[in-house]
Amino acid sequence: AQTVTQSQPEMSVQEAETVTLSCTYDTSESNYYLFWYKQPPSRQMILVIRQEAYKQQNATENRFSVNFQKAAKSFSLKISDSQLGDTAMYFCAFMKPIISGTYKYIFGTGTRLKVLA
Amino acid sequence: EAGVVQSPRYKIIEKKQPVAFWCNPISGHNTLYWYLQNLGQGPELLIRYENEEAVDDSQLPKDRFSAERLKGVDSTLKIQPAELGDSAVYLCASSLGLSSSYNEQFFGPGTRLTVL
């Protein structure tokens, strides 16, 4: 069974500094997708960044980048130049197409990030 | 473009009472998801619809939970009767469906249910 593990329940970072959130997953599949979602205190969850497993190049979206290590089954999120608005819960998620017409989507337990002024 | 709409945002009921949640997905999104999110936890899938068909409801407690998506657009999730342990946030999400290779999900604000 696929699992997603986020080992850091809470983290804090000073404004303008860089922080890395870790995520590991377990799967025997080779074709899948990985995501980081952000859930601010208002609770509406939004996609931060995604990574296709078949791509070796790490995804980047402005201040957000990932370190995808397929062999180690690791998918960490780096936030550069942290801003107060980055304060939120961050969820790592795994999606795997199972058979034609269906797929499995699993979320980790989340990391609560607080950016300090 | 309007996002995923959920109502109500908050609901307080006494145990054994029924409750219903409503979700309107983003226009054109074929896939609709209902998730349960307990405090400090990640979302857990309850049911997923592809158009009007429930294609994954293995985690839905069918003795008390039911869902429908008539006409493949809006969806309603019902609990009857509610138990204390049902207190949580119920999230609705939608995605384009199988036409999208990675199926990014767009989430609604959620309904926070408190069962007394």
PDB file of C-alpha atoms in Angstrom:
ATOM      1  CA  ALA A   1       0.000   0.000   0.000  1.00  0.00           C
ATOM      2  CA  GLN A   2       1.151   3.502  -0.702  1.00  0.00           C
ATOM      3  CA  THR A   3       1.977   5.740   2.237  1.00  0.00           C
ATOM      4  CA  VAL A   4       3.086   9.342   2.551  1.00  0.00           C
ATOM      5  CA  THR A   5       5.092  10.414   5.596  1.00  0.00           C
ATOM      6  CA  GLN A   6       5.792  13.930   6.773  1.00  0.00           C
ATOM      7  CA  SER A   7       8.045  13.626   9.782  1.00  0.00           C
ATOM      8  CA  GLN A   8       8.002  17.294  10.828  1.00  0.00           C
ATOM      9  CA  PRO A   9       4.700  18.172  12.524  1.00  0.00           C
ATOM     10  CA  GLU A  10       5.749  21.799  13.056  1.00  0.00           C
ATOM     11  CA  MET A  11       8.455  24.093  11.789  1.00  0.00           C
ATOM     12  CA  SER A  12       9.262  27.750  12.022  1.00  0.00           C
ATOM     13  CA  VAL A  13      11.449  30.038   9.966  1.00  0.00           C
ATOM     14  CA  GLN A  14      12.433  33.660  10.096  1.00  0.00           C
ATOM     15  CA  GLU A  15      11.078  35.926   7.424  1.00  0.00           C
ATOM     16  CA  ALA A  16      13.342  36.037   4.344  1.00  0.00           C
ATOM     17  CA  GLU A  17      15.100  32.813   5.345  1.00  0.00           C
ATOM     18  CA  THR A  18      14.912  29.451   3.610  1.00  0.00           C
ATOM     19  CA  VAL A  19      13.145  26.400   4.971  1.00  0.00           C
ATOM     20  CA  THR A  20      12.851  22.816   3.761  1.00  0.00           C
ATOM     21  CA  LEU A  21       9.902  20.546   4.482  1.00  0.00           C
ATOM     22  CA  SER A  22      10.460  16.825   4.126  1.00  0.00           C
ATOM     23  CA  CYS A  23       8.242  14.138   2.671  1.00  0.00           C
ATOM     24  CA  THR A  24       8.875  10.480   2.018  1.00  0.00           C
ATOM     25  CA  TYR A  25       6.596   8.005   0.353  1.00  0.00           C
ATOM     26  CA  ASP A  26       6.409   4.330  -0.246  1.00  0.00           C
ATOM     27  CA  THR A  27       5.385   2.775  -3.512  1.00  0.00           C
ATOM     28  CA  SER A  28       6.420   0.016  -5.844  1.00  0.00           C
ATOM     29  CA  GLU A  29       5.184   1.891  -8.875  1.00  0.00           C
ATOM     30  CA  SER A  30       7.324   3.817 -11.334  1.00  0.00           C
ATOM     31  CA  ASN A  31       4.657   6.105 -12.778  1.00  0.00           C
ATOM     32  CA  TYR A  32       3.105   8.583 -10.347  1.00  0.00           C
ATOM     33  CA  TYR A  33       2.793  12.229  -9.416  1.00  0.00           C
ATOM     34  CA  LEU A  34       3.735  14.128  -6.288  1.00  0.00           C
ATOM     35  CA  PHE A  35       2.281  17.367  -5.017  1.00  0.00           C
ATOM     36  CA  TRP A  36       2.692  19.924  -2.283  1.00  0.00           C
ATOM     37  CA  TYR A  37      -0.477  21.636  -1.142  1.00  0.00           C
ATOM     38  CA  LYS A  38      -0.727  24.646   1.143  1.00  0.00           C
ATOM     39  CA  GLN A  39      -3.604  25.147   3.570  1.00  0.00           C
ATOM     40  CA  PRO A  40      -3.615  28.605   5.205  1.00  0.00           C
ATOM     41  CA  PRO A  41      -5.563  29.211   8.410  1.00  0.00           C
ATOM     42  CA  SER A  42      -8.646  30.062   6.311  1.00  0.00           C
ATOM     43  CA  ARG A  43      -8.576  26.379   5.270  1.00  0.00           C
ATOM     44  CA  GLN A  44      -8.855  26.594   1.498  1.00  0.00           C
ATOM     45  CA  MET A  45      -6.171  24.269   0.217  1.00  0.00           C
ATOM     46  CA  ILE A  46      -4.223  25.278  -2.869  1.00  0.00           C
ATOM     47  CA  LEU A  47      -1.627  23.560  -5.005  1.00  0.00           C
ATOM     48  CA  VAL A  48       1.919  24.831  -4.528  1.00  0.00           C
ATOM     49  CA  ILE A  49       3.919  22.630  -6.834  1.00  0.00           C
ATOM     50  CA  ARG A  50       3.793  19.264  -8.598  1.00  0.00           C
ATOM     51  CA  GLN A  51       6.322  16.763  -9.869  1.00  0.00           C
ATOM     52  CA  GLU A  52       5.922  13.971 -12.395  1.00  0.00           C
ATOM     53  CA  ALA A  53       7.930  10.926 -11.372  1.00  0.00           C
ATOM     54  CA  TYR A  54       9.209  10.353 -14.902  1.00  0.00           C
ATOM     55  CA  LYS A  55      10.861  13.770 -14.954  1.00  0.00           C
ATOM     56  CA  GLN A  56      14.334  13.951 -13.469  1.00  0.00           C
ATOM     57  CA  GLN A  57      14.380  17.727 -13.349  1.00  0.00           C
ATOM     58  CA  ASN A  58      13.152  19.181 -10.068  1.00  0.00           C
ATOM     59  CA  ALA A  59      10.057  21.352 -10.343  1.00  0.00           C
ATOM     60  CA  THR A  60      10.279  25.050  -9.491  1.00  0.00           C
ATOM     61  CA  GLU A  61       7.569  27.643  -8.994  1.00  0.00           C
ATOM     62  CA  ASN A  62       8.955  31.054  -8.098  1.00  0.00           C
ATOM     63  CA  ARG A  63      10.173  30.786  -4.468  1.00  0.00           C
ATOM     64  CA  PHE A  64       9.116  27.155  -4.183  1.00  0.00           C
ATOM     65  CA  SER A  65      11.217  24.265  -5.413  1.00  0.00           C
ATOM     66  CA  VAL A  66      11.401  20.563  -4.760  1.00  0.00           C
ATOM     67  CA  ASN A  67      14.198  18.086  -4.293  1.00  0.00           C
ATOM     68  CA  PHE A  68      12.877  14.899  -5.839  1.00  0.00           C
ATOM     69  CA  GLN A  69      14.961  11.822  -5.110  1.00  0.00           C
ATOM     70  CA  LYS A  70      13.143   8.955  -6.799  1.00  0.00           C
ATOM     71  CA  ALA A  71      15.416   6.166  -5.630  1.00  0.00           C
ATOM     72  CA  ALA A  72      15.180   7.375  -2.038  1.00  0.00           C
ATOM     73  CA  LYS A  73      11.437   8.064  -2.419  1.00  0.00           C
ATOM     74  CA  SER A  74      11.920  11.526  -1.060  1.00  0.00           C
ATOM     75  CA  PHE A  75      10.143  14.712  -2.119  1.00  0.00           C
ATOM     76  CA  SER A  76      11.123  17.754  -0.065  1.00  0.00           C
ATOM     77  CA  LEU A  77       9.828  21.297  -0.516  1.00  0.00           C
ATOM     78  CA  LYS A  78      12.150  24.274  -0.259  1.00  0.00           C
ATOM     79  CA  ILE A  79      10.723  27.710   0.355  1.00  0.00           C
ATOM     80  CA  SER A  80      13.161  30.512  -0.319  1.00  0.00           C
ATOM     81  CA  ASP A  81      12.823  34.075   0.958  1.00  0.00           C
ATOM     82  CA  SER A  82      10.025  33.033   3.321  1.00  0.00           C
ATOM     83  CA  GLN A  83       7.150  35.469   3.673  1.00  0.00           C
ATOM     84  CA  LEU A  84       4.577  35.880   6.409  1.00  0.00           C
ATOM     85  CA  GLY A  85       1.929  34.696   3.963  1.00  0.00           C
ATOM     86  CA  ASP A  86       3.670  31.345   3.737  1.00  0.00           C
ATOM     87  CA  THR A  87       2.412  30.513   7.227  1.00  0.00           C
ATOM     88  CA  ALA A  88       0.166  27.500   6.685  1.00  0.00           C
ATOM     89  CA  MET A  89      -0.155  23.743   6.861  1.00  0.00           C
ATOM     90  CA  TYR A  90       1.701  22.047   4.048  1.00  0.00           C
ATOM     91  CA  PHE A  91       0.607  18.667   2.788  1.00  0.00           C
ATOM     92  CA  CYS A  92       2.571  16.323   0.622  1.00  0.00           C
ATOM     93  CA  ALA A  93       0.391  14.199  -1.659  1.00  0.00           C
ATOM     94  CA  PHE A  94       0.926  11.209  -3.917  1.00  0.00           C
ATOM     95  CA  MET A  95      -1.170  10.286  -6.936  1.00  0.00           C
ATOM     96  CA  LYS A  96      -0.862   7.077  -8.840  1.00  0.00           C
ATOM     97  CA  PRO A  97      -2.923   5.975 -11.814  1.00  0.00           C
ATOM     98  CA  ILE A  98      -4.039   2.450 -10.990  1.00  0.00           C
ATOM     99  CA  ILE A  99      -5.839   1.214 -14.049  1.00  0.00           C
ATOM    100  CA  SER A 100      -7.547   3.003 -16.853  1.00  0.00           C
ATOM    101  CA  GLY A 101     -10.275   5.108 -15.342  1.00  0.00           C
ATOM    102  CA  THR A 102      -9.119   5.279 -11.763  1.00  0.00           C
ATOM    103  CA  TYR A 103      -6.226   6.377  -9.591  1.00  0.00           C
ATOM    104  CA  LYS A 104      -5.242   6.731  -5.968  1.00  0.00           C
ATOM    105  CA  TYR A 105      -4.575  10.019  -4.170  1.00  0.00           C
ATOM    106  CA  ILE A 106      -2.977   9.968  -0.712  1.00  0.00           C
ATOM    107  CA  PHE A 107      -2.094  12.889   1.561  1.00  0.00           C
ATOM    108  CA  GLY A 108       0.486  13.062   4.305  1.00  0.00           C
ATOM    109  CA  THR A 109      -0.361  14.289   7.803  1.00  0.00           C
ATOM    110  CA  GLY A 110       1.002  17.748   7.157  1.00  0.00           C
ATOM    111  CA  THR A 111       3.659  20.128   8.473  1.00  0.00           C
ATOM    112  CA  ARG A 112       2.590  23.302  10.198  1.00  0.00           C
ATOM    113  CA  LEU A 113       4.920  26.100   9.092  1.00  0.00           C
ATOM    114  CA  LYS A 114       5.091  29.394  10.897  1.00  0.00           C
ATOM    115  CA  VAL A 115       7.022  32.290   9.418  1.00  0.00           C
ATOM    116  CA  LEU A 116       8.275  34.657  12.093  1.00  0.00           C
ATOM    117  CA  ALA A 117       8.602  38.398  11.587  1.00  0.00           C
TER     118      ALA A 117
ATOM    119  CA  GLU B   1     -13.676  31.918 -12.540  1.00  0.00           C
ATOM    120  CA  ALA B   2     -15.507  30.818  -9.415  1.00  0.00           C
ATOM    121  CA  GLY B   3     -13.827  28.216  -7.268  1.00  0.00           C
ATOM    122  CA  VAL B   4     -15.329  25.232  -5.514  1.00  0.00           C
ATOM    123  CA  VAL B   5     -18.263  26.354  -3.406  1.00  0.00           C
ATOM    124  CA  GLN B   6     -19.347  24.599  -0.235  1.00  0.00           C
ATOM    125  CA  SER B   7     -22.144  25.261   2.173  1.00  0.00           C
ATOM    126  CA  PRO B   8     -22.664  25.626   4.982  1.00  0.00           C
ATOM    127  CA  ARG B   9     -19.260  26.746   6.247  1.00  0.00           C
ATOM    128  CA  TYR B  10     -20.091  25.740   9.812  1.00  0.00           C
ATOM    129  CA  LYS B  11     -22.648  23.372  11.280  1.00  0.00           C
ATOM    130  CA  ILE B  12     -23.360  22.470  14.877  1.00  0.00           C
ATOM    131  CA  ILE B  13     -25.761  19.639  15.580  1.00  0.00           C
ATOM    132  CA  GLU B  14     -26.586  17.244  18.357  1.00  0.00           C
ATOM    133  CA  LYS B  15     -25.678  13.598  18.039  1.00  0.00           C
ATOM    134  CA  LYS B  16     -28.169  11.377  16.255  1.00  0.00           C
ATOM    135  CA  GLN B  17     -29.353  14.299  14.136  1.00  0.00           C
ATOM    136  CA  PRO B  18     -28.990  14.248  10.344  1.00  0.00           C
ATOM    137  CA  VAL B  19     -26.794  16.721   8.495  1.00  0.00           C
ATOM    138  CA  ALA B  20     -26.103  17.473   4.848  1.00  0.00           C
ATOM    139  CA  PHE B  21     -23.288  19.259   3.066  1.00  0.00           C
ATOM    140  CA  TRP B  22     -23.454  20.721  -0.397  1.00  0.00           C
ATOM    141  CA  CYS B  23     -20.713  21.219  -2.968  1.00  0.00           C
ATOM    142  CA  ASN B  24     -20.659  22.977  -6.310  1.00  0.00           C
ATOM    143  CA  PRO B  25     -17.472  22.153  -8.249  1.00  0.00           C
ATOM    144  CA  ILE B  26     -15.670  24.302 -10.764  1.00  0.00           C
ATOM    145  CA  SER B  27     -17.532  24.423 -14.046  1.00  0.00           C
ATOM    146  CA  GLY B  28     -16.307  21.738 -16.419  1.00  0.00           C
ATOM    147  CA  HIS B  29     -14.681  19.601 -13.763  1.00  0.00           C
ATOM    148  CA  ASN B  30     -15.790  16.024 -14.181  1.00  0.00           C
ATOM    149  CA  THR B  31     -14.206  14.650 -11.028  1.00  0.00           C
ATOM    150  CA  LEU B  32     -15.518  15.513  -7.584  1.00  0.00           C
ATOM    151  CA  TYR B  33     -14.079  14.401  -4.258  1.00  0.00           C
ATOM    152  CA  TRP B  34     -15.339  14.456  -0.701  1.00  0.00           C
ATOM    153  CA  TYR B  35     -12.669  14.346   1.998  1.00  0.00           C
ATOM    154  CA  LEU B  36     -12.751  14.130   5.758  1.00  0.00           C
ATOM    155  CA  GLN B  37     -10.111  16.144   7.583  1.00  0.00           C
ATOM    156  CA  ASN B  38      -9.615  15.700  11.294  1.00  0.00           C
ATOM    157  CA  LEU B  39      -7.804  18.369  13.266  1.00  0.00           C
ATOM    158  CA  GLY B  40      -4.088  18.305  12.551  1.00  0.00           C
ATOM    159  CA  GLN B  41      -4.405  15.582   9.942  1.00  0.00           C
ATOM    160  CA  GLY B  42      -4.339  15.341   6.183  1.00  0.00           C
ATOM    161  CA  PRO B  43      -7.490  14.889   4.119  1.00  0.00           C
ATOM    162  CA  GLU B  44      -8.819  11.357   3.809  1.00  0.00           C
ATOM    163  CA  LEU B  45     -10.881  10.459   0.796  1.00  0.00           C
ATOM    164  CA  LEU B  46     -14.478   9.494   1.457  1.00  0.00           C
ATOM    165  CA  ILE B  47     -15.780   9.245  -2.083  1.00  0.00           C
ATOM    166  CA  ARG B  48     -14.800  10.211  -5.603  1.00  0.00           C
ATOM    167  CA  TYR B  49     -17.136  10.810  -8.518  1.00  0.00           C
ATOM    168  CA  GLU B  50     -16.362  10.707 -12.206  1.00  0.00           C
ATOM    169  CA  ASN B  51     -19.320  12.655 -13.573  1.00  0.00           C
ATOM    170  CA  GLU B  52     -22.325  11.127 -11.811  1.00  0.00           C
ATOM    171  CA  GLU B  53     -20.693   7.773 -11.082  1.00  0.00           C
ATOM    172  CA  ALA B  54     -19.145   7.017  -7.702  1.00  0.00           C
ATOM    173  CA  VAL B  55     -15.901   5.270  -8.705  1.00  0.00           C
ATOM    174  CA  ASP B  56     -14.226   5.057  -5.296  1.00  0.00           C
ATOM    175  CA  ASP B  57     -16.330   4.923  -2.155  1.00  0.00           C
ATOM    176  CA  SER B  58     -14.344   2.293  -0.295  1.00  0.00           C
ATOM    177  CA  GLN B  59     -13.674   4.648   2.642  1.00  0.00           C
ATOM    178  CA  LEU B  60     -17.247   5.874   2.992  1.00  0.00           C
ATOM    179  CA  PRO B  61     -18.988   4.494   6.123  1.00  0.00           C
ATOM    180  CA  LYS B  62     -22.081   3.419   4.286  1.00  0.00           C
ATOM    181  CA  ASP B  63     -24.122   2.645   7.376  1.00  0.00           C
ATOM    182  CA  ARG B  64     -24.499   6.344   8.117  1.00  0.00           C
ATOM    183  CA  PHE B  65     -22.960   8.265   5.223  1.00  0.00           C
ATOM    184  CA  SER B  66     -24.427   8.726   1.782  1.00  0.00           C
ATOM    185  CA  ALA B  67     -23.598  10.902  -1.165  1.00  0.00           C
ATOM    186  CA  GLU B  68     -25.063  11.759  -4.491  1.00  0.00           C
ATOM    187  CA  ARG B  69     -24.087  13.716  -7.547  1.00  0.00           C
ATOM    188  CA  LEU B  70     -27.154  14.002  -9.672  1.00  0.00           C
ATOM    189  CA  LYS B  71     -26.576  15.285 -13.214  1.00  0.00           C
ATOM    190  CA  GLY B  72     -22.840  15.105 -12.614  1.00  0.00           C
ATOM    191  CA  VAL B  73     -22.483  18.632 -11.246  1.00  0.00           C
ATOM    192  CA  ASP B  74     -23.454  19.501  -7.653  1.00  0.00           C
ATOM    193  CA  SER B  75     -23.009  16.964  -4.922  1.00  0.00           C
ATOM    194  CA  THR B  76     -24.480  16.380  -1.492  1.00  0.00           C
ATOM    195  CA  LEU B  77     -22.916  14.423   1.358  1.00  0.00           C
ATOM    196  CA  LYS B  78     -25.230  13.297   4.132  1.00  0.00           C
ATOM    197  CA  ILE B  79     -24.709  11.825   7.575  1.00  0.00           C
ATOM    198  CA  GLN B  80     -27.617  10.167   9.344  1.00  0.00           C
ATOM    199  CA  PRO B  81     -27.425   9.819  12.249  1.00  0.00           C
ATOM    200  CA  ALA B  82     -24.391  11.896  13.226  1.00  0.00           C
ATOM    201  CA  GLU B  83     -22.063  10.665  15.960  1.00  0.00           C
ATOM    202  CA  LEU B  84     -19.647  12.578  18.181  1.00  0.00           C
ATOM    203  CA  GLY B  85     -16.715  11.185  16.220  1.00  0.00           C
ATOM    204  CA  ASP B  86     -18.002  12.755  13.015  1.00  0.00           C
ATOM    205  CA  SER B  87     -16.862  16.182  14.184  1.00  0.00           C
ATOM    206  CA  ALA B  88     -14.345  17.261  11.547  1.00  0.00           C
ATOM    207  CA  VAL B  89     -13.951  19.395   8.455  1.00  0.00           C
ATOM    208  CA  TYR B  90     -15.530  18.015   5.306  1.00  0.00           C
ATOM    209  CA  LEU B  91     -13.717  19.147   2.199  1.00  0.00           C
ATOM    210  CA  CYS B  92     -14.954  19.041  -1.356  1.00  0.00           C
ATOM    211  CA  ALA B  93     -12.561  19.193  -4.285  1.00  0.00           C
ATOM    212  CA  SER B  94     -12.856  18.963  -8.026  1.00  0.00           C
ATOM    213  CA  SER B  95     -10.551  18.297 -10.948  1.00  0.00           C
ATOM    214  CA  LEU B  96     -10.798  18.129 -14.693  1.00  0.00           C
ATOM    215  CA  GLY B  97     -10.802  14.355 -14.700  1.00  0.00           C
ATOM    216  CA  LEU B  98      -9.119  11.834 -16.883  1.00  0.00           C
ATOM    217  CA  SER B  99      -8.480  14.362 -19.636  1.00  0.00           C
ATOM    218  CA  SER B 100      -5.850  15.896 -17.384  1.00  0.00           C
ATOM    219  CA  SER B 101      -2.689  13.884 -16.933  1.00  0.00           C
ATOM    220  CA  TYR B 102      -2.005  14.901 -13.362  1.00  0.00           C
ATOM    221  CA  ASN B 103      -5.461  15.864 -12.183  1.00  0.00           C
ATOM    222  CA  GLU B 104      -4.763  18.927 -10.051  1.00  0.00           C
ATOM    223  CA  GLN B 105      -7.403  19.187  -7.389  1.00  0.00           C
ATOM    224  CA  PHE B 106      -9.075  22.456  -6.467  1.00  0.00           C
ATOM    225  CA  PHE B 107     -10.457  22.552  -2.970  1.00  0.00           C
ATOM    226  CA  GLY B 108     -13.407  24.301  -1.437  1.00  0.00           C
ATOM    227  CA  PRO B 109     -13.246  26.090   1.937  1.00  0.00           C
ATOM    228  CA  GLY B 110     -14.737  23.110   3.746  1.00  0.00           C
ATOM    229  CA  THR B 111     -17.593  22.641   6.188  1.00  0.00           C
ATOM    230  CA  ARG B 112     -16.648  22.428   9.831  1.00  0.00           C
ATOM    231  CA  LEU B 113     -19.029  20.041  11.584  1.00  0.00           C
ATOM    232  CA  THR B 114     -19.368  19.964  15.346  1.00  0.00           C
ATOM    233  CA  VAL B 115     -21.463  17.201  16.859  1.00  0.00           C
ATOM    234  CA  LEU B 116     -22.504  17.790  20.472  1.00  0.00           C
TER     235      LEU B 116
END
